[in-house]
Amino acid sequence: MKYKVITITREFGSGGRTIGRELADKLGYKFYDYELVKKAAEESGMAEEYVKDHGEDANGRSLLSFMWNNAGGSISDLLYIAQRKVINQLADEGNCVIVGRCADYILKDRDDVFNVFIYADEDFKEKRIVEKYGERPDSPKKRVEDKDKRRIAYYKYYTGRKWGDAKNYQLSINSGEVGVDKVVLTILNLL
Amino acid sequence: MKYKVITITREFGSGGRTIGRELADKLGYKFYDYELVKKAAEESGMAEEYVKDHGEDANGRSLLSFMWNNAGGSISDLLYIAQRKVINQLADEGNCVIVGRCADYILKDRDDVFNVFIYADEDFKEKRIVEKYGERPDSPKKRVEDKDKRRIAYYKYYTGRKWGDAKNYQLSINSGEVGVDKVVLTILNLL
């Protein structure tokens, strides 16, 4: 197959991680999400919990607050560099699906990478996060908004790119409209 | 089928029109591109040639120059209104594929519309327009850039939306990477 790496950029609650895992299963590829966290933790010397919480979410809901908090280099930058190194190594090894962490941008100069963006309508995402992660004190609406804003700010800061710009991916698809299983089939057919 | 209307927003040279026509053939749907021009010409009383040239391209390469030229209402606004009326009528009749002309935005409040964005890398588009439309005094690169900038400015002016923002469509797909035929199959499978 032409594509040795598949990256999944996803909105919180869109089912992107599930889609990535099923794709990896079907293709016999390795799946990197928490595994990548572990490797980045080893590479950076930071705690897994820290990497998990700060490896793709800004520590503030806006780009401006993230830039302000992050001014002059910071632990976040060191973590980004460690993750970038791990992601490049994983891509060199090949045959893997990588979820999140700006992998689409980090691997943009390779021609064996298929980049997918998964998103969904608000209702779908809010319902899904409650099913997956349970109730929390904050409303589902606030949880989705908050998480996505942090991800968008992080992505903008480290890539300079606009989140969800179709042209950064070979495929962008609304998983809420189409259904998670059909998204997996669609990607498999395209590969 | 749930979707009575398919809209195709496409970059110049991406093969979006061909994809739309093949989809319509396969589905037994009507295909509206030049036919829509004709209807909009009748509705507006403007010449077909004028509608064809100004129905989705700004008369300037930037939003600013278009706004300046178009200030205070203009023929362009009258044409937009006529096209919008025609597009709404076609959607009410149903079972059709509509290419371009902000149809995705005009029909955004319906739930029986499947919106697709088709784009491609520059090389693919430049090669394709020379094959399809022949050589011209301007370079293929300039022709693609020029046409897309006019479309983007027109789209921004009348919809307020950013061209190519994945979330405005159910599906966005790189036809150059995937191949025109495979895009048609992918959409058919999703519908």
Coordinates of C-alpha atoms in Angstrom, one line a residue:
Chain A
M1 CA 0.0 0.0 0.0
K2 CA 1.1 3.5 -0.8
Y3 CA 0.3 4.9 2.6
K4 CA 2.5 3.7 5.5
V5 CA 1.1 6.2 8.0
I6 CA -2.5 7.4 8.6
T7 CA -3.0 10.4 10.8
I8 CA -6.3 11.3 12.4
T9 CA -7.1 14.8 13.5
R10 CA -10.3 14.8 15.4
E11 CA -12.8 16.9 17.3
F12 CA -13.5 15.8 20.9
G13 CA -16.5 13.4 20.8
S14 CA -16.4 12.8 17.0
G15 CA -15.3 9.2 17.4
G16 CA -12.0 9.9 15.8
R17 CA -10.0 7.7 18.2
T18 CA -12.4 4.8 17.7
I19 CA -12.1 5.2 14.0
G20 CA -8.3 5.2 14.2
R21 CA -8.3 2.1 16.3
E22 CA -10.6 0.2 14.0
L23 CA -8.6 1.3 11.0
A24 CA -5.4 0.0 12.6
D25 CA -7.1 -3.3 13.4
K26 CA -8.4 -3.8 9.9
L27 CA -5.1 -2.9 8.3
G28 CA -2.9 -4.7 10.8
Y29 CA -1.2 -1.4 11.6
K30 CA 0.0 -0.2 15.0
F31 CA -2.2 2.3 16.8
Y32 CA -0.6 5.2 18.5
D33 CA -2.5 7.3 21.0
Y34 CA -1.7 6.4 24.6
E35 CA 1.3 4.4 23.3
L36 CA 2.5 7.6 21.9
V37 CA 2.0 9.3 25.2
K38 CA 4.2 6.7 26.8
K39 CA 7.0 7.1 24.3
A40 CA 6.8 10.9 24.5
A41 CA 7.0 10.6 28.3
E42 CA 10.1 8.5 28.0
E43 CA 11.7 10.8 25.4
S44 CA 11.0 14.0 27.4
G45 CA 11.4 12.6 30.9
M46 CA 8.0 14.0 31.8
A47 CA 5.3 12.1 33.6
E48 CA 2.8 10.2 31.5
E49 CA -0.1 12.1 33.1
Y50 CA 1.5 15.4 32.2
V51 CA 2.1 14.4 28.6
K52 CA -1.5 13.1 28.3
D53 CA -2.9 16.3 29.6
H54 CA -0.6 18.8 27.8
G55 CA 0.5 17.0 24.6
E56 CA -2.2 18.4 22.4
D57 CA -4.2 20.8 24.5
A58 CA -3.2 24.4 25.2
N59 CA -3.3 25.4 28.8
G60 CA -6.0 28.0 28.1
R61 CA -9.0 28.2 25.8
S62 CA -7.6 30.8 23.4
L63 CA -4.5 31.1 21.3
L64 CA -3.7 34.4 23.0
S65 CA -3.8 33.1 26.5
F66 CA -1.7 30.1 25.4
M67 CA 0.9 32.3 23.9
W68 CA 0.9 34.5 27.0
N69 CA 1.3 31.5 29.3
N70 CA 3.8 29.9 27.0
A71 CA 6.0 33.0 26.3
G72 CA 9.7 32.6 26.1
G73 CA 9.8 28.8 25.7
S74 CA 8.4 26.4 28.2
I75 CA 7.8 22.8 29.2
S76 CA 5.1 22.8 26.5
D77 CA 7.7 23.5 23.8
L78 CA 10.0 20.8 25.2
L79 CA 7.1 18.3 25.1
Y80 CA 6.2 19.3 21.6
I81 CA 9.8 18.7 20.5
A82 CA 9.9 15.3 22.2
Q83 CA 6.6 14.3 20.6
R84 CA 7.7 15.4 17.2
K85 CA 10.8 13.2 17.5
V86 CA 8.7 10.2 18.5
I87 CA 6.2 10.8 15.7
N88 CA 9.0 11.0 13.1
Q89 CA 10.5 7.8 14.4
L90 CA 7.1 6.0 14.3
A91 CA 6.5 7.2 10.7
D92 CA 10.0 5.9 9.8
E93 CA 9.0 2.5 11.2
G94 CA 5.8 2.8 9.2
N95 CA 2.5 0.9 9.2
C96 CA 0.8 2.8 11.9
V97 CA -2.2 5.0 12.7
I98 CA -1.4 8.1 14.8
V99 CA -4.2 10.1 16.5
G100 CA -3.8 13.8 17.2
R101 CA -0.7 15.6 18.3
C102 CA -0.2 17.6 15.1
A103 CA 1.0 14.5 13.3
D104 CA -0.4 15.7 10.0
Y105 CA 1.7 18.8 10.2
I106 CA 4.8 17.1 11.6
L107 CA 4.8 14.6 8.7
K108 CA 3.7 17.0 6.0
D109 CA 6.8 16.5 3.9
R110 CA 6.4 12.7 3.5
D111 CA 4.4 11.3 0.6
D112 CA 3.4 8.1 2.3
V113 CA 1.0 9.7 4.8
F114 CA -2.8 9.8 4.5
N115 CA -4.3 12.6 6.6
V116 CA -7.9 12.5 7.8
F117 CA -9.9 15.1 9.7
I118 CA -12.9 13.8 11.7
Y119 CA -15.6 16.2 13.0
A120 CA -19.3 16.1 13.9
D121 CA -22.2 18.3 14.8
E122 CA -22.4 19.5 18.4
D123 CA -25.3 17.2 19.4
F124 CA -23.5 14.1 18.3
K125 CA -20.3 15.0 20.1
E126 CA -22.1 16.0 23.3
K127 CA -24.1 12.7 23.4
R128 CA -21.0 10.7 22.6
I129 CA -18.8 12.1 25.4
V130 CA -21.4 11.4 28.0
E131 CA -21.7 7.8 26.7
K132 CA -18.0 7.4 26.6
Y133 CA -16.7 9.3 29.6
G134 CA -19.8 9.7 31.8
E135 CA -21.4 12.8 33.3
R136 CA -19.2 15.6 34.8
P137 CA -20.0 18.8 36.7
D138 CA -19.7 20.8 33.5
S139 CA -22.3 20.5 30.8
P140 CA -21.5 18.3 27.8
K141 CA -21.7 21.5 25.7
K142 CA -19.1 23.2 27.8
R143 CA -16.8 20.2 27.9
V144 CA -16.8 19.8 24.1
E145 CA -16.3 23.5 23.5
D146 CA -13.5 23.7 26.1
K147 CA -11.6 20.7 24.8
D148 CA -11.9 21.7 21.2
K149 CA -10.8 25.3 21.9
R150 CA -7.7 24.1 23.7
R151 CA -6.9 21.7 20.9
I152 CA -7.4 24.4 18.2
A153 CA -5.2 26.8 20.1
Y154 CA -2.5 24.2 20.5
Y155 CA -2.6 23.3 16.9
K156 CA -2.5 26.9 15.7
Y157 CA 0.4 27.7 18.0
Y158 CA 2.6 24.8 16.9
T159 CA 1.6 24.5 13.2
G160 CA 0.5 28.0 12.2
R161 CA -2.4 26.2 10.5
K162 CA -6.1 26.7 10.8
W163 CA -7.9 23.7 12.4
G164 CA -10.3 22.0 10.0
D165 CA -9.0 23.6 6.8
A166 CA -9.9 20.8 4.3
K167 CA -6.8 21.3 2.3
N168 CA -4.5 20.0 5.1
Y169 CA -6.0 16.6 4.8
Q170 CA -6.8 14.2 1.9
L171 CA -10.1 13.5 3.5
S172 CA -12.4 15.3 5.9
I173 CA -15.6 13.7 6.9
N174 CA -18.6 14.3 9.3
S175 CA -18.7 11.2 11.4
G176 CA -22.0 12.2 13.0
E177 CA -23.7 12.5 9.7
V178 CA -22.2 9.4 8.1
G179 CA -21.7 7.1 11.1
V180 CA -18.4 5.9 12.6
D181 CA -18.5 2.5 10.9
K182 CA -19.0 4.0 7.5
V183 CA -16.1 6.4 8.0
V184 CA -13.9 3.4 8.7
L185 CA -15.1 1.7 5.5
T186 CA -14.7 4.8 3.4
I187 CA -11.1 5.3 4.5
L188 CA -10.3 1.6 3.9
N189 CA -11.7 1.9 0.4
L190 CA -9.7 5.0 -0.4
L191 CA -6.4 3.4 0.8
Chain B
M1 CA -32.5 8.1 -0.2
K2 CA -32.1 10.6 2.6
Y3 CA -30.3 13.1 0.3
K4 CA -32.4 14.8 -2.4
V5 CA -29.7 17.3 -3.3
I6 CA -26.0 17.0 -3.6
T7 CA -23.9 20.2 -3.8
I8 CA -20.4 20.3 -5.1
T9 CA -18.1 23.1 -4.2
R10 CA -14.9 22.8 -6.2
E11 CA -11.6 24.3 -7.0
F12 CA -10.8 25.2 -10.6
G13 CA -9.2 22.1 -12.2
S14 CA -10.1 19.7 -9.4
G15 CA -12.5 17.7 -11.6
G16 CA -15.5 18.7 -9.4
R17 CA -17.8 19.3 -12.4
T18 CA -17.0 15.9 -13.9
I19 CA -17.5 14.3 -10.5
G20 CA -20.9 16.1 -10.2
R21 CA -22.0 15.0 -13.7
E22 CA -21.0 11.3 -13.1
L23 CA -22.7 11.3 -9.7
A24 CA -25.9 12.6 -11.3
D25 CA -25.7 10.0 -14.1
K26 CA -25.2 7.2 -11.6
L27 CA -28.1 8.4 -9.3
G28 CA -30.5 9.3 -12.1
Y29 CA -30.4 12.9 -10.7
K30 CA -30.6 16.1 -12.7
F31 CA -27.3 17.9 -13.1
Y32 CA -27.2 21.7 -12.7
D33 CA -24.3 23.7 -13.9
Y34 CA -24.9 25.4 -17.2
E35 CA -28.6 24.5 -16.9
L36 CA -28.6 26.6 -13.7
V37 CA -26.9 29.4 -15.6
K38 CA -29.8 29.3 -18.2
K39 CA -32.4 29.4 -15.5
A40 CA -30.7 32.2 -13.6
A41 CA -30.4 34.1 -16.8
E42 CA -34.2 33.8 -17.4
E43 CA -35.0 34.7 -13.7
S44 CA -32.7 37.8 -13.7
G45 CA -33.2 38.9 -17.3
M46 CA -29.4 39.0 -17.7
A47 CA -27.5 37.4 -20.6
E48 CA -26.4 33.8 -20.2
E49 CA -22.8 34.8 -20.9
Y50 CA -22.9 37.4 -18.1
V51 CA -24.4 34.9 -15.7
K52 CA -21.8 32.3 -16.6
D53 CA -18.9 34.8 -16.0
H54 CA -20.3 36.6 -12.9
G55 CA -22.4 34.0 -11.2
E56 CA -19.7 32.6 -8.9
D57 CA -16.6 34.7 -9.6
A58 CA -15.9 38.1 -8.1
N59 CA -14.9 40.8 -10.5
G60 CA -11.5 41.1 -8.8
R61 CA -9.1 38.7 -7.3
S62 CA -9.5 39.9 -3.7
L63 CA -12.5 40.3 -1.4
L64 CA -11.5 43.9 -0.8
S65 CA -11.5 44.8 -4.5
F66 CA -14.8 43.0 -5.0
M67 CA -16.4 44.8 -2.1
W68 CA -15.1 48.1 -3.4
N69 CA -16.4 47.5 -7.0
N70 CA -19.7 46.1 -5.6
A71 CA -20.4 48.8 -3.0
G72 CA -23.9 49.9 -2.6
G73 CA -25.7 47.0 -4.3
S74 CA -25.0 46.1 -7.9
I75 CA -25.9 43.8 -10.8
S76 CA -23.8 41.2 -9.0
D77 CA -26.2 41.3 -6.0
L78 CA -29.3 41.1 -8.3
L79 CA -27.7 38.1 -10.0
Y80 CA -27.0 36.4 -6.6
I81 CA -30.6 36.9 -5.6
A82 CA -31.9 35.4 -8.9
Q83 CA -29.5 32.4 -8.5
R84 CA -30.6 31.9 -4.9
K85 CA -34.2 31.7 -6.0
V86 CA -33.4 29.2 -8.7
I87 CA -31.3 27.1 -6.4
N88 CA -34.1 27.0 -3.8
Q89 CA -36.6 26.0 -6.5
L90 CA -34.3 23.2 -7.8
A91 CA -33.9 21.9 -4.2
D92 CA -37.6 21.8 -3.7
E93 CA -38.0 19.8 -6.9
G94 CA -35.2 17.5 -5.5
N95 CA -33.1 14.7 -7.0
C96 CA -30.4 16.9 -8.3
V97 CA -26.7 17.7 -8.2
I98 CA -25.8 21.4 -8.1
V99 CA -22.2 22.6 -8.9
G100 CA -20.9 25.8 -7.3
R101 CA -22.8 29.1 -6.9
C102 CA -22.8 28.9 -3.1
A103 CA -25.5 26.3 -3.2
D104 CA -24.1 24.7 0.0
Y105 CA -24.7 27.9 1.9
I106 CA -28.0 28.8 0.2
L107 CA -29.4 25.4 1.2
K108 CA -27.8 25.2 4.7
D109 CA -31.1 25.0 6.6
R110 CA -32.3 21.9 4.8
D111 CA -31.6 18.4 6.1
D112 CA -31.8 16.6 2.8
V113 CA -28.6 18.1 1.3
F114 CA -25.2 16.4 1.1
N115 CA -22.4 19.0 0.7
V116 CA -19.1 18.0 -0.9
F117 CA -15.9 20.0 -1.3
I118 CA -13.5 18.9 -4.0
Y119 CA -9.9 20.2 -4.2
A120 CA -6.6 19.1 -5.4
D121 CA -2.9 19.9 -5.4
E122 CA -1.7 22.7 -7.7
D123 CA 0.1 20.4 -10.2
F124 CA -3.0 18.3 -10.7
K125 CA -5.2 21.3 -11.3
E126 CA -2.8 23.0 -13.7
K127 CA -2.4 19.8 -15.8
R128 CA -6.1 19.2 -15.9
I129 CA -7.1 22.7 -17.0
V130 CA -4.7 22.5 -19.9
E131 CA -6.1 19.1 -20.9
K132 CA -9.7 20.3 -20.6
Y133 CA -9.6 23.9 -21.8
G134 CA -6.4 24.1 -23.8
E135 CA -3.4 26.5 -23.6
R136 CA -4.0 30.2 -23.0
P137 CA -1.6 33.2 -23.0
D138 CA -1.6 33.1 -19.1
S139 CA 0.3 30.2 -17.5
P140 CA -1.7 27.4 -16.0
K141 CA -0.5 28.4 -12.6
K142 CA -1.8 32.0 -13.0
R143 CA -5.1 30.7 -14.5
V144 CA -5.8 28.4 -11.5
E145 CA -4.8 31.0 -8.9
D146 CA -6.8 33.7 -10.6
K147 CA -10.0 31.7 -10.9
D148 CA -9.8 30.3 -7.4
K149 CA -9.2 33.7 -5.9
R150 CA -12.2 35.1 -7.7
R151 CA -14.3 32.2 -6.5
I152 CA -13.1 32.5 -2.9
A153 CA -13.8 36.2 -2.8
Y154 CA -17.3 35.7 -4.2
Y155 CA -18.0 33.0 -1.8
K156 CA -16.7 35.0 1.2
Y157 CA -18.7 38.1 0.1
Y158 CA -22.1 36.3 -0.2
T159 CA -21.8 33.7 2.5
G160 CA -19.4 35.1 5.1
R161 CA -17.8 31.7 5.1
K162 CA -14.2 30.7 4.7
W163 CA -13.7 28.6 1.5
G164 CA -12.6 25.1 2.2
D165 CA -13.6 25.0 5.9
A166 CA -14.2 21.3 6.3
K167 CA -17.1 21.8 8.7
N168 CA -19.3 23.4 6.0
Y169 CA -19.4 20.0 4.2
Q170 CA -20.2 16.5 5.1
L171 CA -17.2 15.4 3.0
S172 CA -14.1 17.1 1.7
I173 CA -11.8 15.1 -0.5
N174 CA -8.6 15.6 -2.5
S175 CA -9.5 14.4 -6.0
G176 CA -5.9 14.7 -7.2
E177 CA -4.6 12.3 -4.6
V178 CA -7.5 9.9 -4.7
G179 CA -8.6 10.0 -8.3
V180 CA -11.8 11.4 -9.8
D181 CA -13.4 8.0 -10.3
K182 CA -12.7 7.0 -6.7
V183 CA -14.2 10.2 -5.5
V184 CA -17.5 9.4 -7.3
L185 CA -17.5 5.9 -5.8
T186 CA -16.8 7.2 -2.3
I187 CA -19.7 9.6 -2.5
L188 CA -22.1 7.0 -3.9
N189 CA -21.1 4.7 -1.1
L190 CA -21.7 7.3 1.5
L191 CA -25.2 8.2 0.2

